[in-house]
CSV table of N, CA and C in Angstrom, one decimal:
chain,number,residue,atom,x,y,z
A,28,UNK,N,-2.5,-45.3,-21.0
A,28,UNK,CA,-3.5,-44.5,-20.1
A,28,UNK,C,-2.7,-44.3,-18.8
A,29,UNK,N,-2.0,-44.7,-18.1
A,29,UNK,CA,-1.2,-44.3,-17.0
A,29,UNK,C,0.0,-43.0,-17.2
A,30,UNK,N,0.3,-42.9,-18.4
A,30,UNK,CA,1.0,-42.0,-19.0
A,30,UNK,C,0.5,-40.6,-18.9
A,31,UNK,N,-0.8,-40.9,-19.2
A,31,UNK,CA,-1.8,-39.3,-19.3
A,31,UNK,C,-2.0,-39.1,-17.8
A,32,UNK,N,-1.9,-40.1,-17.1
A,32,UNK,CA,-2.5,-39.7,-15.7
A,32,UNK,C,-1.3,-39.0,-15.0
A,33,UNK,N,-0.1,-39.6,-15.5
A,33,UNK,CA,1.1,-39.0,-14.9
A,33,UNK,C,1.5,-37.5,-15.2
A,34,UNK,N,1.3,-37.3,-16.6
A,34,UNK,CA,1.5,-36.2,-17.1
A,34,UNK,C,0.3,-35.1,-16.6
A,35,UNK,N,-0.8,-35.7,-16.3
A,35,UNK,CA,-2.0,-34.7,-15.9
A,35,UNK,C,-1.6,-34.5,-14.2
A,36,UNK,N,-1.0,-35.4,-13.7
A,36,UNK,CA,-0.6,-35.1,-12.2
A,36,UNK,C,0.5,-34.0,-11.9
A,37,UNK,N,1.5,-34.3,-13.0
A,37,UNK,CA,2.9,-33.3,-12.9
A,37,UNK,C,2.2,-31.8,-13.3
A,38,UNK,N,1.4,-31.8,-14.3
A,38,UNK,CA,0.8,-30.6,-14.9
A,38,UNK,C,0.2,-29.9,-13.8
A,39,UNK,N,-0.6,-30.5,-13.2
A,39,UNK,CA,-1.7,-30.1,-12.1
A,39,UNK,C,-1.0,-29.7,-10.8
A,40,UNK,N,0.1,-30.3,-10.6
A,40,UNK,CA,1.4,-29.8,-9.5
A,40,UNK,C,1.9,-28.7,-9.9
A,41,UNK,N,2.3,-28.3,-11.0
A,41,UNK,CA,3.2,-27.3,-11.6
A,41,UNK,C,2.1,-25.9,-11.6
A,42,UNK,N,0.7,-26.2,-12.0
A,42,UNK,CA,-0.3,-25.1,-12.0
A,42,UNK,C,-0.4,-24.6,-10.7
A,43,UNK,N,-0.6,-25.6,-9.8
A,43,UNK,CA,-0.8,-25.1,-8.6
A,43,UNK,C,0.5,-24.5,-7.8
A,44,UNK,N,1.5,-24.8,-8.0
A,44,UNK,CA,2.8,-24.2,-7.5
A,44,UNK,C,2.8,-22.7,-7.9
A,45,UNK,N,2.6,-22.4,-9.3
A,45,UNK,CA,2.8,-21.2,-10.1
A,45,UNK,C,1.8,-20.5,-9.3
A,46,UNK,N,0.2,-20.9,-9.0
A,46,UNK,CA,-0.7,-20.1,-8.6
A,46,UNK,C,-0.7,-19.6,-7.2
A,47,UNK,N,0.2,-20.5,-6.5
A,47,UNK,CA,0.6,-20.1,-5.1
A,47,UNK,C,1.5,-18.9,-5.1
A,48,UNK,N,2.8,-19.3,-6.0
A,48,UNK,CA,3.7,-18.1,-5.9
A,48,UNK,C,3.2,-16.8,-6.4
A,49,UNK,N,2.1,-16.9,-7.3
A,49,UNK,CA,1.6,-15.6,-7.9
A,49,UNK,C,0.7,-14.8,-6.8
A,50,UNK,N,0.0,-15.7,-6.0
A,50,UNK,CA,-0.8,-15.3,-4.7
A,50,UNK,C,0.1,-14.8,-3.8
A,51,UNK,N,1.3,-15.3,-3.6
A,51,UNK,CA,2.3,-14.7,-2.4
A,51,UNK,C,2.8,-13.5,-2.9
A,52,UNK,N,3.2,-13.2,-4.2
A,52,UNK,CA,3.8,-12.1,-4.9
A,52,UNK,C,3.0,-10.9,-4.8
A,53,UNK,N,1.6,-11.2,-4.7
A,53,UNK,CA,0.3,-10.1,-4.9
A,53,UNK,C,0.3,-9.5,-3.4
A,54,UNK,N,0.8,-10.2,-2.3
A,54,UNK,CA,0.5,-9.4,-1.1
A,54,UNK,C,0.9,-8.4,-0.9
A,55,UNK,N,2.3,-8.1,-1.2
A,55,UNK,CA,3.2,-6.7,-0.9
A,55,UNK,C,2.5,-5.9,-1.9
A,56,UNK,N,2.3,-6.2,-3.1
A,56,UNK,CA,1.7,-5.4,-4.2
A,56,UNK,C,0.6,-4.8,-3.8
A,57,UNK,N,-0.6,-5.6,-3.2
A,57,UNK,CA,-2.0,-5.2,-2.6
A,57,UNK,C,-1.6,-4.2,-1.6
A,58,UNK,N,-0.8,-4.5,-0.6
A,58,UNK,CA,-0.6,-3.6,0.3
A,58,UNK,C,0.3,-2.3,-0.3
A,59,UNK,N,0.8,-2.0,-1.1
A,59,UNK,CA,1.4,-0.9,-1.5
A,59,UNK,C,0.0,-0.3,-2.6
A,60,UNK,N,-0.6,-0.8,-3.1
A,60,UNK,CA,-1.8,-0.3,-3.6
A,60,UNK,C,-2.8,0.4,-2.5
A,61,UNK,N,-2.9,-0.3,-1.5
A,61,UNK,CA,-3.7,0.3,-0.2
A,61,UNK,C,-3.3,1.5,0.4
A,62,UNK,N,-2.0,1.2,0.5
A,62,UNK,CA,-1.1,2.4,1.1
A,62,UNK,C,-1.1,3.7,0.0
A,63,UNK,N,-0.8,3.6,-1.1
A,63,UNK,CA,-1.0,4.7,-1.9
A,63,UNK,C,-2.5,5.1,-2.1
A,64,UNK,N,-3.5,4.3,-1.9
A,64,UNK,CA,-4.8,4.8,-1.8
A,64,UNK,C,-5.4,5.8,-0.8
A,65,UNK,N,-4.9,5.4,0.4
A,65,UNK,CA,-5.2,5.8,1.8
A,65,UNK,C,-4.6,7.4,1.6
A,66,UNK,N,-3.2,7.2,1.2
A,66,UNK,CA,-2.5,8.4,1.3
A,66,UNK,C,-3.1,9.5,0.1
A,67,UNK,N,-3.5,9.1,-0.9
A,67,UNK,CA,-4.3,9.8,-1.8
A,67,UNK,C,-5.4,10.4,-1.3
A,68,UNK,N,-6.0,9.8,-0.8
A,68,UNK,CA,-7.2,10.2,0.0
A,68,UNK,C,-7.1,11.4,0.7
A,69,UNK,N,-6.0,11.5,1.6
A,69,UNK,CA,-5.7,12.4,2.3
A,69,UNK,C,-5.0,13.6,1.9
A,70,UNK,N,-4.1,13.5,0.4
A,70,UNK,CA,-3.8,14.5,0.1
A,70,UNK,C,-4.8,15.5,-0.9
A,71,UNK,N,-6.0,14.5,-1.0
A,71,UNK,CA,-7.1,15.2,-1.9
A,71,UNK,C,-7.8,16.3,-0.6
A,72,UNK,N,-7.8,15.6,0.7
A,72,UNK,CA,-8.2,16.3,1.8
A,72,UNK,C,-7.5,17.5,2.0
A,73,UNK,N,-6.1,17.5,2.0
A,73,UNK,CA,-5.0,18.5,2.1
A,73,UNK,C,-5.6,19.7,1.0
A,74,UNK,N,-5.7,19.4,-0.1
A,74,UNK,CA,-6.0,20.0,-1.2
A,74,UNK,C,-7.0,21.1,-0.9
A,75,UNK,N,-8.1,20.4,-0.4
A,75,UNK,CA,-9.6,21.3,0.0
A,75,UNK,C,-9.3,22.1,1.4
A,76,UNK,N,-8.4,21.6,2.3
A,76,UNK,CA,-8.6,22.3,3.5
A,76,UNK,C,-7.1,23.3,3.7
A,77,UNK,N,-6.3,23.4,2.3
A,77,UNK,CA,-5.2,24.2,2.5
A,77,UNK,C,-4.1,23.6,3.4
A,78,UNK,N,-3.6,22.4,3.6
A,78,UNK,CA,-2.6,22.0,4.1
A,78,UNK,C,-3.0,20.8,5.0
A,79,UNK,N,-2.0,20.4,5.6
A,79,UNK,CA,-1.9,18.9,6.5
A,79,UNK,C,-2.4,19.5,8.2
A,80,UNK,N,-3.7,19.5,8.2
A,80,UNK,CA,-4.3,19.7,9.5
A,80,UNK,C,-4.2,18.5,10.6
A,81,UNK,N,-4.3,18.6,11.9
A,81,UNK,CA,-3.9,17.6,12.7
A,81,UNK,C,-5.2,16.5,12.6
A,82,UNK,N,-6.4,16.9,12.2
A,82,UNK,CA,-7.7,15.8,12.1
A,82,UNK,C,-7.3,15.3,10.6
A,83,UNK,N,-6.6,15.8,9.8
A,83,UNK,CA,-6.2,14.9,8.5
A,83,UNK,C,-5.2,14.0,9.0
A,84,UNK,N,-4.0,14.4,9.7
A,84,UNK,CA,-3.1,13.8,10.1
A,84,UNK,C,-3.5,12.4,10.8
A,85,UNK,N,-4.4,12.5,11.9
A,85,UNK,CA,-4.9,11.5,12.8
A,85,UNK,C,-5.5,10.5,12.1
A,86,UNK,N,-6.5,11.0,11.0
A,86,UNK,CA,-7.2,10.2,10.1
A,86,UNK,C,-6.0,9.2,9.3
A,87,UNK,N,-5.2,10.0,8.8
A,87,UNK,CA,-4.4,8.9,7.8
A,87,UNK,C,-3.8,8.2,9.0
A,88,UNK,N,-3.0,8.6,9.9
A,88,UNK,CA,-2.3,7.6,10.7
A,88,UNK,C,-3.3,6.3,11.1
A,89,UNK,N,-4.5,6.6,11.4
A,89,UNK,CA,-5.4,5.6,12.2
A,89,UNK,C,-6.0,4.5,10.8
A,90,UNK,N,-5.8,5.2,9.6
A,90,UNK,CA,-6.4,4.5,8.6
A,90,UNK,C,-5.0,3.5,8.4
A,91,UNK,N,-3.9,4.1,8.2
A,91,UNK,CA,-2.8,3.3,7.9
A,91,UNK,C,-2.8,2.2,9.0
A,92,UNK,N,-2.8,2.7,10.3
A,92,UNK,CA,-2.4,1.5,11.4
A,92,UNK,C,-3.6,0.5,11.3
A,93,UNK,N,-4.7,0.9,11.0
A,93,UNK,CA,-6.0,-0.1,11.0
A,93,UNK,C,-5.4,-1.0,9.7
A,94,UNK,N,-4.9,-0.9,8.9
A,94,UNK,CA,-4.6,-1.8,7.5
A,94,UNK,C,-3.4,-2.6,8.0
A,95,UNK,N,-2.6,-2.3,9.0
A,95,UNK,CA,-1.4,-3.2,9.5
A,95,UNK,C,0.0,-2.3,9.3
A,96,UNK,N,0.1,-1.0,8.9
A,96,UNK,CA,1.3,-0.5,8.6
A,96,UNK,C,1.7,0.0,10.1
A,97,UNK,N,3.0,-0.3,10.1
A,97,UNK,CA,4.1,0.4,11.3
A,97,UNK,C,4.8,1.3,11.0
A,98,UNK,N,5.3,1.9,11.9
A,98,UNK,CA,6.5,3.1,11.9
A,98,UNK,C,6.2,4.0,10.9
A,99,UNK,N,4.8,4.4,10.8
A,99,UNK,CA,4.4,5.3,9.7
A,99,UNK,C,4.7,6.7,10.3
A,100,UNK,N,5.4,7.7,9.5
A,100,UNK,CA,6.0,8.8,9.6
A,100,UNK,C,5.5,9.9,8.6
A,101,UNK,N,4.8,11.0,9.0
A,101,UNK,CA,4.1,11.7,8.1
A,101,UNK,C,4.5,13.3,7.9
A,102,UNK,N,4.9,13.7,7.0
A,102,UNK,CA,5.2,15.1,6.6
A,102,UNK,C,4.6,15.6,5.6
A,103,UNK,N,4.1,16.9,5.7
A,103,UNK,CA,3.4,17.7,4.8
A,103,UNK,C,3.5,19.3,5.1
A,104,UNK,N,2.9,19.6,3.9
A,104,UNK,CA,2.6,21.1,4.3
A,104,UNK,C,1.4,21.4,5.3
A,105,UNK,N,1.8,22.2,6.1
A,105,UNK,CA,0.7,22.7,7.3
A,105,UNK,C,-0.3,23.7,6.7
A,106,UNK,N,0.4,24.7,6.3
A,106,UNK,CA,-0.6,25.7,5.6
A,106,UNK,C,-0.2,26.1,4.4
A,107,UNK,N,-1.0,26.4,3.6
A,107,UNK,CA,-0.7,27.0,2.0
A,107,UNK,C,-2.2,27.6,1.6
A,108,UNK,N,-1.7,28.6,1.0
A,108,UNK,CA,-2.9,29.4,0.5
A,108,UNK,C,-3.3,28.8,-0.7
A,109,UNK,N,-4.6,28.9,-1.3
A,109,UNK,CA,-4.9,28.5,-2.7
A,109,UNK,C,-4.0,28.9,-3.6
A,110,UNK,N,-3.6,27.8,-4.7
A,110,UNK,CA,-2.9,27.9,-5.5
A,110,UNK,C,-1.3,27.6,-5.4
A,111,UNK,N,-1.1,27.5,-4.1
A,111,UNK,CA,0.4,27.0,-3.7
A,111,UNK,C,0.5,25.5,-3.5
A,112,UNK,N,1.8,25.2,-3.7
A,112,UNK,CA,1.9,23.7,-3.7
A,112,UNK,C,2.0,23.0,-2.3
A,113,UNK,N,1.5,21.9,-2.3
A,113,UNK,CA,1.5,21.2,-1.1
A,113,UNK,C,1.9,19.9,-1.4
A,114,UNK,N,2.9,19.6,-0.4
A,114,UNK,CA,3.6,18.2,-0.4
A,114,UNK,C,3.2,17.4,0.7
A,115,UNK,N,3.1,16.2,0.3
A,115,UNK,CA,2.9,15.2,1.5
A,115,UNK,C,3.9,13.9,1.1
A,116,UNK,N,4.7,13.6,2.3
A,116,UNK,CA,5.7,12.4,2.3
A,116,UNK,C,4.9,11.5,3.4
A,117,UNK,N,4.8,10.3,3.1
A,117,UNK,CA,4.4,9.2,4.1
A,117,UNK,C,5.3,8.1,4.1
A,118,UNK,N,6.1,7.5,5.1
A,118,UNK,CA,6.7,6.4,4.9
A,118,UNK,C,6.3,5.3,6.0
A,119,UNK,N,6.1,4.1,5.6
A,119,UNK,CA,5.6,3.2,6.6
A,119,UNK,C,6.1,1.5,6.3
A,120,UNK,N,5.9,0.6,7.3
A,120,UNK,CA,6.5,-0.6,7.0
A,120,UNK,C,5.4,-1.5,7.2
A,121,UNK,N,5.5,-2.6,6.2
A,121,UNK,CA,4.2,-3.8,6.2
A,121,UNK,C,4.8,-4.9,6.4
A,122,UNK,N,4.5,-5.8,7.6
A,122,UNK,CA,5.0,-7.1,7.9
A,122,UNK,C,4.1,-7.9,7.1
A,123,UNK,N,5.0,-8.9,6.3
A,123,UNK,CA,3.8,-10.0,5.6
A,123,UNK,C,4.9,-11.4,5.6
A,124,UNK,N,4.2,-12.7,5.5
A,124,UNK,CA,4.8,-13.6,5.3
A,124,UNK,C,5.0,-14.7,4.2
A,125,UNK,N,6.0,-14.7,3.7
A,125,UNK,CA,6.2,-15.6,2.7
A,125,UNK,C,6.9,-16.9,2.5
A,126,UNK,N,6.6,-17.8,1.7
A,126,UNK,CA,7.1,-19.1,1.5
A,126,UNK,C,8.5,-19.0,1.0
A,127,UNK,N,9.4,-19.8,1.7
A,127,UNK,CA,10.7,-19.6,1.4
A,127,UNK,C,11.3,-21.0,0.8
A,128,UNK,N,10.4,-22.1,1.4
A,128,UNK,CA,10.7,-23.3,1.1
A,128,UNK,C,9.5,-24.0,0.8
A,129,UNK,N,9.5,-25.5,0.5
A,129,UNK,CA,8.0,-25.9,0.3
A,129,UNK,C,7.5,-25.9,1.7
A,130,UNK,N,7.9,-26.2,2.7
A,130,UNK,CA,7.3,-26.1,4.0
A,130,UNK,C,7.8,-25.3,5.2
A,131,UNK,N,8.3,-24.3,4.5
A,131,UNK,CA,9.0,-23.1,5.4
A,131,UNK,C,8.4,-21.9,5.1
A,132,UNK,N,8.3,-21.0,6.1
A,132,UNK,CA,7.7,-19.6,5.8
A,132,UNK,C,8.6,-18.6,6.5
A,133,UNK,N,8.7,-17.3,6.0
A,133,UNK,CA,9.9,-16.6,6.8
A,133,UNK,C,9.1,-15.0,6.7
A,134,UNK,N,9.1,-14.2,7.8
A,134,UNK,CA,8.7,-12.8,7.5
A,134,UNK,C,9.3,-11.9,7.2
A,135,UNK,N,8.9,-11.1,6.2
A,135,UNK,CA,9.5,-10.0,5.7
A,135,UNK,C,8.7,-8.8,6.2
A,136,UNK,N,9.7,-7.7,5.8
A,136,UNK,CA,9.0,-6.2,6.1
A,136,UNK,C,9.2,-5.3,4.8
A,137,UNK,N,8.3,-4.9,4.3
A,137,UNK,CA,8.1,-4.1,3.4
A,137,UNK,C,8.4,-2.6,3.5
A,138,UNK,N,9.2,-1.7,2.8
A,138,UNK,CA,9.1,-0.3,3.3
A,138,UNK,C,8.2,0.5,2.2
A,139,UNK,N,7.3,1.1,2.5
A,139,UNK,CA,6.6,1.8,1.6
A,139,UNK,C,6.8,3.4,1.7
A,140,UNK,N,6.8,4.4,0.7
A,140,UNK,CA,7.0,5.6,0.7
A,140,UNK,C,5.9,6.1,-0.5
A,141,UNK,N,5.3,7.1,0.0
A,141,UNK,CA,4.1,8.1,-0.9
A,141,UNK,C,4.8,9.3,-0.7
A,142,UNK,N,5.2,10.2,-1.8
A,142,UNK,CA,5.7,11.3,-2.1
A,142,UNK,C,5.1,12.1,-3.2
A,143,UNK,N,4.3,13.0,-2.8
A,143,UNK,CA,3.6,13.8,-3.8
A,143,UNK,C,3.3,15.3,-3.6
A,144,UNK,N,3.4,15.9,-4.9
A,144,UNK,CA,3.5,17.2,-4.7
A,144,UNK,C,2.2,18.0,-5.6
A,145,UNK,N,1.3,18.4,-5.0
A,145,UNK,CA,0.0,19.0,-5.9
A,145,UNK,C,-0.2,20.6,-5.4
A,146,UNK,N,-1.1,21.0,-5.9
A,146,UNK,CA,-1.5,22.3,-5.8
A,146,UNK,C,-2.9,22.3,-4.8
A,147,UNK,N,-3.0,23.4,-4.0
A,147,UNK,CA,-3.8,24.0,-3.1
A,147,UNK,C,-5.1,24.3,-3.8
A,148,UNK,N,-6.1,23.9,-3.9
A,148,UNK,CA,-7.4,24.2,-4.7
A,148,UNK,C,-9.0,24.3,-4.0
A,149,UNK,N,-9.5,25.3,-4.3
A,149,UNK,CA,-10.9,25.3,-3.6
A,149,UNK,C,-11.8,24.4,-4.5
A,150,UNK,N,-12.4,23.5,-4.3
A,150,UNK,CA,-13.4,23.0,-4.8
A,150,UNK,C,-14.7,23.5,-4.6
A,151,UNK,N,-15.3,23.6,-5.6
A,151,UNK,CA,-16.7,24.6,-5.6
A,151,UNK,C,-17.7,23.4,-6.4
A,152,UNK,N,-18.8,23.1,-5.7
A,152,UNK,CA,-19.8,21.9,-6.3
A,152,UNK,C,-21.0,22.8,-6.8
């Protein structure tokens, strides 16, 4: 009986440790998914408006800074006729904390980059 309790305790401890590591690894992955999603919405607006307008740029910058991204640099095609290529390059940094040892955490900075080229098009509903 005591052997089963010991095995159960060790197994439970290992499962909790694996769960914590998986959650810690998901934080930067989640930030990258959010970064790409925000940039994708901006490039869709650029497709419709024919380039990177000041309003799209400000909306993109405010949305990224609201989510915690810093040092954001936005470069894109300013004016494009319908059918021409539009590019959007956005770089930014995201600071997060991860466990390094059992009782210590360390701050890390992840650098993200979104680089896409698409075609300017007119959307008709």
